[in-house]
GROMACS .gro file of C-alpha atoms in nm:
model
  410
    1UNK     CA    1  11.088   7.317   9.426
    2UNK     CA    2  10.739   7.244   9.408
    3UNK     CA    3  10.667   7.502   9.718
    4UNK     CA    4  10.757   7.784   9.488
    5UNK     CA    5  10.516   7.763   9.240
    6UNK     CA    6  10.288   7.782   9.564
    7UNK     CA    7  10.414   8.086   9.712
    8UNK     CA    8  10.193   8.313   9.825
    9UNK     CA    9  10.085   8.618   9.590
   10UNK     CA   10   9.926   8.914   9.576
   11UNK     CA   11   9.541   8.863   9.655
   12UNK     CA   12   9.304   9.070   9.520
   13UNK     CA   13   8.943   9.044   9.670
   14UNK     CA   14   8.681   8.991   9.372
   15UNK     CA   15   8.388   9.126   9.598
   16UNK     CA   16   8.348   9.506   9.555
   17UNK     CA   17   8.159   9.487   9.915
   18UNK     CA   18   8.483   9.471  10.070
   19UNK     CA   19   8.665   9.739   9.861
   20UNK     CA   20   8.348   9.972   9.957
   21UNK     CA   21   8.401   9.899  10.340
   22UNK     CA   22   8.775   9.963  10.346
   23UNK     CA   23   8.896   9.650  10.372
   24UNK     CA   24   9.248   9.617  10.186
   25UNK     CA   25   9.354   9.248  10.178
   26UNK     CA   26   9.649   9.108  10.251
   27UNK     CA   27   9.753   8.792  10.387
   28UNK     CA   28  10.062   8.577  10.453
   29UNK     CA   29  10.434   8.569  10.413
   30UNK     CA   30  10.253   8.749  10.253
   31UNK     CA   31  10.043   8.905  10.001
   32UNK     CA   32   9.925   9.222   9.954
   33UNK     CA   33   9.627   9.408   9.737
   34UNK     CA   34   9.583   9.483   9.394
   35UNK     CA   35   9.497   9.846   9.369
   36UNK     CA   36   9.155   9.988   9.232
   37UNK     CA   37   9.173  10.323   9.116
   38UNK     CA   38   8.751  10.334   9.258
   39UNK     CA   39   8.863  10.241   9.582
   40UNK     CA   40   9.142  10.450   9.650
   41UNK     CA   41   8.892  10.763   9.584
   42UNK     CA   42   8.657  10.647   9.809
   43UNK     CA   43   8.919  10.598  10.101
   44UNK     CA   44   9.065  10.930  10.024
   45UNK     CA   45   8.754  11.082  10.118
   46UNK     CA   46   8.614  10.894  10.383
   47UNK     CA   47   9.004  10.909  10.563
   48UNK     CA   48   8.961  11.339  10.590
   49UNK     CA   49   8.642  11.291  10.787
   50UNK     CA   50   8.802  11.033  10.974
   51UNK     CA   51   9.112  11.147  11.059
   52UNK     CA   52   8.906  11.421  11.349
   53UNK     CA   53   8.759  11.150  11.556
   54UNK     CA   54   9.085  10.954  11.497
   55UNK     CA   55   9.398  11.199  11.564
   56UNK     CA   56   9.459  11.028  11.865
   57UNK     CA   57   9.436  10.701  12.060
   58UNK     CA   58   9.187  10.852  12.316
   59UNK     CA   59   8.914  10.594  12.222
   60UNK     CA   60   8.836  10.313  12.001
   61UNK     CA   61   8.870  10.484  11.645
   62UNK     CA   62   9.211  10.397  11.449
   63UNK     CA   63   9.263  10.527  11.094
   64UNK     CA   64   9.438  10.279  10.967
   65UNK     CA   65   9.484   9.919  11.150
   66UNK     CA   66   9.689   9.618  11.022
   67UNK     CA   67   9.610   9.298  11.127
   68UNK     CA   68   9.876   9.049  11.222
   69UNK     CA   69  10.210   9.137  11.288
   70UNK     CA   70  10.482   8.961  11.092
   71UNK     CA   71  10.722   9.102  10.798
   72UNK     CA   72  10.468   9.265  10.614
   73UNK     CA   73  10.308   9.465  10.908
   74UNK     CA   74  10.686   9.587  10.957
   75UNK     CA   75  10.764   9.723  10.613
   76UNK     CA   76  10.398   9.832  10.628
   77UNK     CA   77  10.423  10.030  10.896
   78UNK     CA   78  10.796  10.146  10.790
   79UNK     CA   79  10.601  10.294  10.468
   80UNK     CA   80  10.339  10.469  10.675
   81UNK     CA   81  10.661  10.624  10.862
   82UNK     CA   82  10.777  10.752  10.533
   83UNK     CA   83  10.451  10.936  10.413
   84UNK     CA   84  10.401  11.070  10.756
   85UNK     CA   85  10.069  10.909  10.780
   86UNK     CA   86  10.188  10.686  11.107
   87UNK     CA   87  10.222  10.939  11.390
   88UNK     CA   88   9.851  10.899  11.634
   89UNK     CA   89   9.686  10.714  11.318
   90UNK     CA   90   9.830  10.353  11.304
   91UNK     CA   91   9.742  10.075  11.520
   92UNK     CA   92   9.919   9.687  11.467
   93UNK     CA   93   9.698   9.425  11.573
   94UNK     CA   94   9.945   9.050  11.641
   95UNK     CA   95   9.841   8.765  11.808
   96UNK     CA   96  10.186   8.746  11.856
   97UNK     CA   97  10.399   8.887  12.234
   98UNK     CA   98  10.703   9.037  11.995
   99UNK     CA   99  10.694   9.362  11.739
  100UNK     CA  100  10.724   9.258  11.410
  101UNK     CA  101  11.066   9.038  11.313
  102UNK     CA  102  11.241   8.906  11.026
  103UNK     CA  103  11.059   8.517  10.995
  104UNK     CA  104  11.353   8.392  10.814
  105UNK     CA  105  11.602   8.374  11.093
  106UNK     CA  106  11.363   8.128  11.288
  107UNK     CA  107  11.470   7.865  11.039
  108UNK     CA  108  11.846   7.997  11.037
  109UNK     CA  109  12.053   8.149  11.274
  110UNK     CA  110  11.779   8.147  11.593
  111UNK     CA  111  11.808   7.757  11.532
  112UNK     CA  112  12.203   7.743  11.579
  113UNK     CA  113  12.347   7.582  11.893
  114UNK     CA  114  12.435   7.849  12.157
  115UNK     CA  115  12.802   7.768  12.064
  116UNK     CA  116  12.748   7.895  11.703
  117UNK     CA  117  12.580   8.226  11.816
  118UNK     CA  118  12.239   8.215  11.753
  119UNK     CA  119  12.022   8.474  11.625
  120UNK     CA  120  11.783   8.620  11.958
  121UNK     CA  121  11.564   8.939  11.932
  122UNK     CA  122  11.592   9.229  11.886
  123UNK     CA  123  11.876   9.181  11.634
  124UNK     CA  124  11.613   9.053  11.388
  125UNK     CA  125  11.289   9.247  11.409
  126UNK     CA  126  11.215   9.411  11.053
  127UNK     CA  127  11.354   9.586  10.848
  128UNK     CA  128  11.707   9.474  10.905
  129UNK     CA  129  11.640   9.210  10.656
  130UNK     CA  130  11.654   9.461  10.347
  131UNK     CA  131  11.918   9.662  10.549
  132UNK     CA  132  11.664   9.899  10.679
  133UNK     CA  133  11.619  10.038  11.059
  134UNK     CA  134  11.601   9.808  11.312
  135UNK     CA  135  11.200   9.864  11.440
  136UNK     CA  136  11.257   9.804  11.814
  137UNK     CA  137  10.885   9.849  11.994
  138UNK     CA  138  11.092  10.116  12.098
  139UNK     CA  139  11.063  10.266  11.781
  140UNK     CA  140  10.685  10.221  11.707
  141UNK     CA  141  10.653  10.408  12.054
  142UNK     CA  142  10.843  10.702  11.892
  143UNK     CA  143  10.673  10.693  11.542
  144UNK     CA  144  10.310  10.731  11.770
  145UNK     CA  145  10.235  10.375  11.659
  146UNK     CA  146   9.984  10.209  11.866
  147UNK     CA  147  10.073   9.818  11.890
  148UNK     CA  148   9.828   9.562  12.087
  149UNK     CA  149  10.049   9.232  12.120
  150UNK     CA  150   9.915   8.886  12.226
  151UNK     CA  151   9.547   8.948  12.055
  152UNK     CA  152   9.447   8.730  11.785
  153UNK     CA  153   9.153   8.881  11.577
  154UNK     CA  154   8.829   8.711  11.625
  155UNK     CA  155   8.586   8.867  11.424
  156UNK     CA  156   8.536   9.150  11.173
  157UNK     CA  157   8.256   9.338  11.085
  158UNK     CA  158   8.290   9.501  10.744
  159UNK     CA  159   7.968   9.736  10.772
  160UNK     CA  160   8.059   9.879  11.087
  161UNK     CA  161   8.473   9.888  10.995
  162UNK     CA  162   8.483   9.745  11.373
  163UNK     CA  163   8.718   9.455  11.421
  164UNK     CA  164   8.696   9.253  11.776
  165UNK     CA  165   8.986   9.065  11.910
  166UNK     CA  166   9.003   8.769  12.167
  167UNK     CA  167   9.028   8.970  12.516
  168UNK     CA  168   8.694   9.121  12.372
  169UNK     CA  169   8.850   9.459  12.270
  170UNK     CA  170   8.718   9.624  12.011
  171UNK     CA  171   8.813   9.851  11.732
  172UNK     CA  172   8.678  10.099  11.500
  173UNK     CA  173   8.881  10.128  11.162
  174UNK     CA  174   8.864  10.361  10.867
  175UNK     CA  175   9.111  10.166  10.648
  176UNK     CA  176   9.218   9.782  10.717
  177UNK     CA  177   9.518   9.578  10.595
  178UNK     CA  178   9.488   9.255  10.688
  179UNK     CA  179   9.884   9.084  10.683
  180UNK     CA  180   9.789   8.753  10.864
  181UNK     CA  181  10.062   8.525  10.690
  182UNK     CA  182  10.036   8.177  10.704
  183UNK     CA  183   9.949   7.882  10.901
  184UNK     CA  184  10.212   7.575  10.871
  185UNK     CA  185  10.011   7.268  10.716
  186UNK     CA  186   9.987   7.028  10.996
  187UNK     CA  187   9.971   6.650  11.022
  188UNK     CA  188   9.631   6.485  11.082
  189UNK     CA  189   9.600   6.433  11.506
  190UNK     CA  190   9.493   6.023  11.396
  191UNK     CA  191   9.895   5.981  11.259
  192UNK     CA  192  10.045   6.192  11.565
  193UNK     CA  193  10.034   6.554  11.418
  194UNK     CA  194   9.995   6.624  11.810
  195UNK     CA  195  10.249   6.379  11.959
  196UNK     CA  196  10.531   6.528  12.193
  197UNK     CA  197  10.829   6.581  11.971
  198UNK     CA  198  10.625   6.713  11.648
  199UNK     CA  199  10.699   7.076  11.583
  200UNK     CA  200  10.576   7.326  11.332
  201UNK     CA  201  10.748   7.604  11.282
  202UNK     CA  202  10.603   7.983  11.231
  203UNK     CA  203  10.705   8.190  11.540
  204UNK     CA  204  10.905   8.258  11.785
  205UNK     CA  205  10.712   7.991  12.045
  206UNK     CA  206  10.750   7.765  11.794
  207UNK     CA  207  11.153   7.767  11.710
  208UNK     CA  208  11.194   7.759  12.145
  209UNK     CA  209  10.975   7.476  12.156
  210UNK     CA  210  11.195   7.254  11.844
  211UNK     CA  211  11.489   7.421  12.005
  212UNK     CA  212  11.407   7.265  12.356
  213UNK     CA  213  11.414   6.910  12.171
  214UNK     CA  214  11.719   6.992  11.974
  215UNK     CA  215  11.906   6.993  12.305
  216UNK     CA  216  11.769   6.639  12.390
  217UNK     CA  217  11.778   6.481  12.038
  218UNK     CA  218  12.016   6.189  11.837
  219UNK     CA  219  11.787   6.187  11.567
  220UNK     CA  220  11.520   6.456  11.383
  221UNK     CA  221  11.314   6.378  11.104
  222UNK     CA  222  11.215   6.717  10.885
  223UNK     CA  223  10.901   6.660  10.707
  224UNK     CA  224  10.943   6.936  10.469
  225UNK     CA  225  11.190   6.935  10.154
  226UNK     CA  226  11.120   7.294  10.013
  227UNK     CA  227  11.425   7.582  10.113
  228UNK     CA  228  11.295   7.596  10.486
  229UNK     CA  229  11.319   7.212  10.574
  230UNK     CA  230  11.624   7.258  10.419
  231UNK     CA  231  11.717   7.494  10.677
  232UNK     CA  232  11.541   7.381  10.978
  233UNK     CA  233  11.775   7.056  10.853
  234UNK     CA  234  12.142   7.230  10.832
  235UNK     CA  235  12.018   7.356  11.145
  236UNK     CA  236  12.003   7.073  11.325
  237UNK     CA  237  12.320   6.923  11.144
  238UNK     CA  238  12.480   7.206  11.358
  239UNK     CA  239  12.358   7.003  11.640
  240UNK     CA  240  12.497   6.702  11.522
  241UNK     CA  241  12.254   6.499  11.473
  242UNK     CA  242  12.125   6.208  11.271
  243UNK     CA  243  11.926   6.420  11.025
  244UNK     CA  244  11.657   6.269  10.744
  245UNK     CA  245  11.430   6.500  10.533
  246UNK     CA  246  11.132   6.361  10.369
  247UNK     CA  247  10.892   6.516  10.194
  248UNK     CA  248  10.688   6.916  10.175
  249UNK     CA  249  10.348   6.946  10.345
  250UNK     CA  250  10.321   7.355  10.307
  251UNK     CA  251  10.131   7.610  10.444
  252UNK     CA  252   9.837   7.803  10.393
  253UNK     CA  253   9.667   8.130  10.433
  254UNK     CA  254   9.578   8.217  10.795
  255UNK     CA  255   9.238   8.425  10.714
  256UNK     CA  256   8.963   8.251  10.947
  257UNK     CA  257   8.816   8.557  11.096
  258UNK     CA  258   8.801   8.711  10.804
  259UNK     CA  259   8.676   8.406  10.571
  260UNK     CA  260   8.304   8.455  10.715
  261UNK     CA  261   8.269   8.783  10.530
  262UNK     CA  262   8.246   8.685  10.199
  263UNK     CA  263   8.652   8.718  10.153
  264UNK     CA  264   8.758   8.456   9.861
  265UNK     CA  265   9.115   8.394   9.911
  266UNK     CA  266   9.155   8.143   9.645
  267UNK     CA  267   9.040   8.442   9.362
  268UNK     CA  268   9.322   8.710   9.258
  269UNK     CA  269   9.715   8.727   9.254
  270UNK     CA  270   9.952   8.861   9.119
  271UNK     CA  271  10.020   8.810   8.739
  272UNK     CA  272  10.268   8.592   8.624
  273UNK     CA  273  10.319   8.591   8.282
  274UNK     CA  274  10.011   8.417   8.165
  275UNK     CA  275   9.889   8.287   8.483
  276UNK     CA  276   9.766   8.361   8.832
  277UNK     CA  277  10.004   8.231   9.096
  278UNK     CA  278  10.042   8.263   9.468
  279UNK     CA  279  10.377   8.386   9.605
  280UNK     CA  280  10.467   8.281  10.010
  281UNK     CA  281  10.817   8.458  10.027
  282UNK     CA  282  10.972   8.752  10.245
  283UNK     CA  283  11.082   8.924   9.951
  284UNK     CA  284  10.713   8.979   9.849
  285UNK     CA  285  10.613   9.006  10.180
  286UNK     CA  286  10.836   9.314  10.206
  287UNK     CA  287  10.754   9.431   9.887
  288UNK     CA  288  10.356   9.381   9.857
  289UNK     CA  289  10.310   9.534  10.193
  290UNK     CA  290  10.507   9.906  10.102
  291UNK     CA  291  10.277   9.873   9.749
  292UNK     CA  292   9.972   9.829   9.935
  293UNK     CA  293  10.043  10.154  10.169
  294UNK     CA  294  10.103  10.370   9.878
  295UNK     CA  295   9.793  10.184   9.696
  296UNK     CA  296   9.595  10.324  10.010
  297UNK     CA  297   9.773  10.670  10.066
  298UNK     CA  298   9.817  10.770   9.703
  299UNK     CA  299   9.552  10.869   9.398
  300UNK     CA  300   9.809  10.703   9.143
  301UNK     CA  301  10.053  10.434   9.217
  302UNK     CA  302  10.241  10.175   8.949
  303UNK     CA  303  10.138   9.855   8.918
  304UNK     CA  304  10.285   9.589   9.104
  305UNK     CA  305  10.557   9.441   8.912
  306UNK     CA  306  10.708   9.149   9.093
  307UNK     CA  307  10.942   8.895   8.981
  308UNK     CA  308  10.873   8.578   9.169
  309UNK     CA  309  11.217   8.528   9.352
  310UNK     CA  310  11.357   8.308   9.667
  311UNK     CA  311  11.721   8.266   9.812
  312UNK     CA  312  11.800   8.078  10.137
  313UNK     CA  313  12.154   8.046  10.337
  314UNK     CA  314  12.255   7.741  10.533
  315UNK     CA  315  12.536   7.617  10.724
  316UNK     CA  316  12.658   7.997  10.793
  317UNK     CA  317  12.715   7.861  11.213
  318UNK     CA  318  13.047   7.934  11.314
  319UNK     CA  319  13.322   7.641  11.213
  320UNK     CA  320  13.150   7.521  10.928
  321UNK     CA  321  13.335   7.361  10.651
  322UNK     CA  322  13.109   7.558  10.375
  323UNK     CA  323  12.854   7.828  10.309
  324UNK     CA  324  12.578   7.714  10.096
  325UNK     CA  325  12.387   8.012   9.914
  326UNK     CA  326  12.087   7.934   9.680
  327UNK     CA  327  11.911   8.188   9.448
  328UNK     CA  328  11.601   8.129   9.193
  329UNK     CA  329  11.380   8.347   9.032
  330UNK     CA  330  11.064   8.290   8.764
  331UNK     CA  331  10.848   8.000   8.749
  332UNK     CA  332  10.939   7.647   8.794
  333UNK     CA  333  10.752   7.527   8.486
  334UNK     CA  334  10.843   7.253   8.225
  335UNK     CA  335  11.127   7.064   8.187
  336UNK     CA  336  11.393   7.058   8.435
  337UNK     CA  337  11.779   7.065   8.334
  338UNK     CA  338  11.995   7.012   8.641
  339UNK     CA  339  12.369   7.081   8.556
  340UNK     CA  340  12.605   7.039   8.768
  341UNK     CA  341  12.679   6.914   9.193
  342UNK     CA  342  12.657   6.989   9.490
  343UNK     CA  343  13.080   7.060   9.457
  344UNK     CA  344  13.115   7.299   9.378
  345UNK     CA  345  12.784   7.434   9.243
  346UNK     CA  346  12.480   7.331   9.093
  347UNK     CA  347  12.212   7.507   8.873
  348UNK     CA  348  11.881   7.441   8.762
  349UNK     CA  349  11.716   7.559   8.419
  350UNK     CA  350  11.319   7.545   8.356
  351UNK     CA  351  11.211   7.531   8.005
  352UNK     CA  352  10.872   7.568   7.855
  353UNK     CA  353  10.793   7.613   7.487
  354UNK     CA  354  11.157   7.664   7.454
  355UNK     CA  355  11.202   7.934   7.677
  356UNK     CA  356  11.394   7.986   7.992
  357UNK     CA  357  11.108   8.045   8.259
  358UNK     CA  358  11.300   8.004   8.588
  359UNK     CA  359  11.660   7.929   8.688
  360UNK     CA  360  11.782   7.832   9.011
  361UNK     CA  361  12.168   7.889   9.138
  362UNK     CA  362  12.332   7.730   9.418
  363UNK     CA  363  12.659   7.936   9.536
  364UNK     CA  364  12.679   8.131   9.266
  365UNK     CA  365  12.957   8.442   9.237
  366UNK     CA  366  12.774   8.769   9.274
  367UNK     CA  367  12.816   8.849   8.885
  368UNK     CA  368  12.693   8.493   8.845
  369UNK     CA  369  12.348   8.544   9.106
  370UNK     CA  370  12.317   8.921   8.925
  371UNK     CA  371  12.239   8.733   8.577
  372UNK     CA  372  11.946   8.503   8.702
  373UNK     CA  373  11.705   8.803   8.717
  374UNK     CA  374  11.727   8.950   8.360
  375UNK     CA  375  11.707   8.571   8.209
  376UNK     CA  376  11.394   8.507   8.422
  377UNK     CA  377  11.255   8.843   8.323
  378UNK     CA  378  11.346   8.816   7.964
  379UNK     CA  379  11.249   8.481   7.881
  380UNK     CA  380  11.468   8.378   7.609
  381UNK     CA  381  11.480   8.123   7.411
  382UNK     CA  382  11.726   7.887   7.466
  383UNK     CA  383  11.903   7.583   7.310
  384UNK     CA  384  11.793   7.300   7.530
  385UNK     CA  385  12.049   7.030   7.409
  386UNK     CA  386  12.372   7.298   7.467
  387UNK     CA  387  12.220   7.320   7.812
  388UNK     CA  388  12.196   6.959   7.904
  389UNK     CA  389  12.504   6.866   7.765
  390UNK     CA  390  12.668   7.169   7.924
  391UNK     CA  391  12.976   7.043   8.115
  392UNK     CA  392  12.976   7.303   8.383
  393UNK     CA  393  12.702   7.534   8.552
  394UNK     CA  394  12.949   7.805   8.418
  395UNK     CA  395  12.912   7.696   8.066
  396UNK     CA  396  12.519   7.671   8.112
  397UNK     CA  397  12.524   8.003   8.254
  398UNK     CA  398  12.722   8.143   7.893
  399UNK     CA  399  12.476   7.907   7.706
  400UNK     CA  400  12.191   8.120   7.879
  401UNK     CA  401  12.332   8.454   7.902
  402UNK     CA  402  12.366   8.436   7.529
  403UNK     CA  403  12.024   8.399   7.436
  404UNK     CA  404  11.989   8.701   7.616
  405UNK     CA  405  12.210   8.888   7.336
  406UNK     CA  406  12.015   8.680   7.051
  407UNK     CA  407  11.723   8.795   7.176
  408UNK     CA  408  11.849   9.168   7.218
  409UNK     CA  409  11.942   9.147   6.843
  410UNK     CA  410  11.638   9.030   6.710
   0.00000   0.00000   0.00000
C-alpha cells in the first residue's frame, strides 16, 4: 500500500516564468495544473492573436499542443472536443506509435493467454475506461486533431513557446500541457536491470516484450507488490506458472526535457487534507487532465477537488475460479486494522488521531464499495477497539458507517 501514498498528484509549477510563457504542467499517470486566475487572463489574450496564424496546420504554429500521449492526453483532448476548441487547433505530441489508450489493461486483460481473450487495441484506447467514446486515430482525424506519433520531445524552449522533438521537427505553441506520465523505476544495470528476461512495464512494447517470455516461462518473479505487480502476477497465474512477488520499486515522473527549464517537479500537488501528496492513478489522470482544459479555456473554473482513490481487478480471464475486485480511497496514514481474509473478503481501516483516513475493500458488494467514499471524505471518528475486534469486514463496515451518523448528529 505504500505506492499509494506516492501516487502522482496534481503539480503546480512554483516559477511564475513558466505560467508567463504558457506552459501548463502536467505530468504522469498523471497530474495536471493548479489553476492561477493571473495566468488564465494572460492566455486568454495571447490565444485571440494566436488563433490567426494558427487556424490551421499549414505551418509550424499549434494553439494548443500536449505533450505525451497516454490517458491524460485522451480525456484532454476529449475535453477540447467538448468546448469546441479542438477542430485545426490541437496537436498531440507521443513518443509512442498508438493514439492514446487505457494503461490499465496492459497489466490486465492485454496480459491474458490468447485462450482467455486478451485485451488488443483498439478496444482499449481512451475513453472507454470511464465509459466514454472509443478515440480511434480515426476519430482525432475527424475532430481536426493533429497527432505526431513515434516523437519523443527533446527540448523546449519556454521564451520562444517552440518545442523540438527527436526527428528534429519543430513546433511553435501558444498554450502547452505537458502529460508525460511516468517512467517505471528500473533496477541498477551492475545487478542485471538490463539482463534478457527483465521487463518493465509502461507501454504497449513493453507488455509484447513480457508477453513474448510469458509464452516461454515455468517461473516469473514480479518485483513489484503495489495493485499492478499484483496484476502483472494474476496475470501470469493465468499462464500457469510458478509465480513469486517480492517487493515495490515505483515509478517516477518522466519530465527530462522539460527539467532544464527551471520546472521543479518535486514543488506543488494537490491538497490532501493537511498535506501535499502526489497521486499516480488513472482516475486522476482522467480527471486532472479535463480540469486542466477548462483551467486553460475558461476565466473561472472550481477548484480541483479530488479524493485520492484506486481499484484494480484480477483474475477476470475466462475459467477462473474467482473475481477479485479491490477498492480504497483516502490516505494510507497511521495505524493499520486489517479485518478479515482473503475468503471471502478482506478490508483495511487507516486510523490517525482517531479518525478514519483511508479504507481499503477487497470484493466488496456495490452498496458495500459505494460507502468507502463518504467515510474517506468525512473522516470520522471511529472506535478503534470495535474495529479490531470486529468479527467480520461486514461488522467493521457497520462499526464505520456509524460514525458517519455520530458525526452527522453532532
Amino acid at each position: 500500500m505504500s505506492s499509494v501514498r506516492r501516487l502522482m498528484a496534481t503539480l503546480s509549477s512554483s516559477s511564475s516564468s513558466l505560467w508567463k510563457n504558457g506552459l501548463s504542467l502536467r505530468s504522469t499517470q498523471s497530474t495536471s495544473i493548479v489553476r492561477s486566475p493571473a495566468l488564465l487572463g494572460y492566455r486568454r489574450t495571447f490565444r485571440r492573436s494566436f488563433v490567426v496564424a494558427s487556424s490551421s496546420f499549414d505551418n509550424d504554429n499549434r494553439e494548443f499542443v500536449i505533450v505525451g500521449g497516454g490517458n491524460a492526453a485522451g480525456y484532454a483532448a476529449r475535453t477540447f472536443v467538448e468546448h469546441g476548441m479542438a477542430d485545426g487547433r490541437l496537436c498531440i505530441v507521443s513518443k509512442e506509435a498508438y493514439a492514446p489508450y487505457e494503461r490499465p489493461a496492459l497489466t490486465k486483460a492485454y496480459l491474458f493467454p490468447l485462450d482467455k481473450k486478451p485485451a488488443r487495441l483498439p478496444g482499449f484506447h481512451t475513453c472507454v475506461g470511464s465509459g466514454g467514446e472509443r478515440q480511434t486515430p480515426e476519430w482525432y482525424q475527424e475532430k481536426g486533431i493533429e497527432t505526431i506519433y513515434n516523437e519523443p520531445v527533446t527540448s523546449i524552449d519556454i521564451e520562444k513557446h517552440t518545442l523540438t522533438t527527436n526527428s528534429g521537427k519543430l513546433l511553435k505553441y501558444g498554450s502547452l500541457i505537458v502529460a508525460t506520465g511516468c517512467t517505471a523505476s528500473r533496477f541498477p544495470e551492475k545487478i542485471g536491470g538490463n539482463l534478457p528476461g527483465v521487463h518493465y512495464i509502461r507501454d504497449v512494447a513493453d507488455a509484447d516484450a513480457l508477453i513474448s517470455s510469458l509464452e516461454k516461462a515455468k517461473k516469473v518473479v514480479i518485483v513489484g507488490g503495489g495493485y499492478i505487480g499484483m496484476e502483472v502476477a494474476a496475470a501470469a497465474v493465468a499462464w500457469k506458472l510458478d509465480t513469486t512477488v517480492i517487493i515495490g520499486i515505483g515509478a517516477k515522473p518522466a519530465v527530462g526535457p522539460f527539467e532544464s527549464v527551471g520546472l521543479n517537479t518535486t514543488v506543488g500537488g494537490i491538497q490532501l487534507y493537511d498535506r501535499i501528496a502526489r497521486v499516480e492513478h488513472v482516475d486522476h489522470a482522467r480527471r486532472s487532465a479535463q480540469h486542466c482544459v477548462k483551467g486553460l479555456l475558461s476565466a473561472q473554473t472550481h477548484n480541483y477537488d479530488y479524493l485520492p482513490y484506486f481499484y484494480s481487478r484480477v483474475f477476470e480471464y475466462e475459467g477462473s475460479s474467482r473475481k477479485v475486485w479491490w477498492q480504497f480511497f483516502g490516505d494510507n496514514v497511521g495505524e493499520a486494522i486489517e479485518v478479515g481474509n482473503f475468503d471471502p473478503k478482506i478490508a483495511t481501516f487507516w486510523i490517525e488521531s482517531g479518525k478514519l483516513k483511508g479504507v481499503l475493500l477487497e470484493s466488496g458488494s456495490p452498496e458495500e464499495f459505494q460507502l468507502l467514499p463518504e467515510l474517506a471524505r468525512s473522516q470520522p471518528i471511529v472506535d478503534k477497539d470495535k474495529l479490531e475486534n470486529a468479527s467480520s469486514v461486514e461488522e467493521a463496515l457497520d462499526i464505520a458507517r456509524s460514525s458517519l451518523q455520530v458525526k452527522a448528529s453532532v
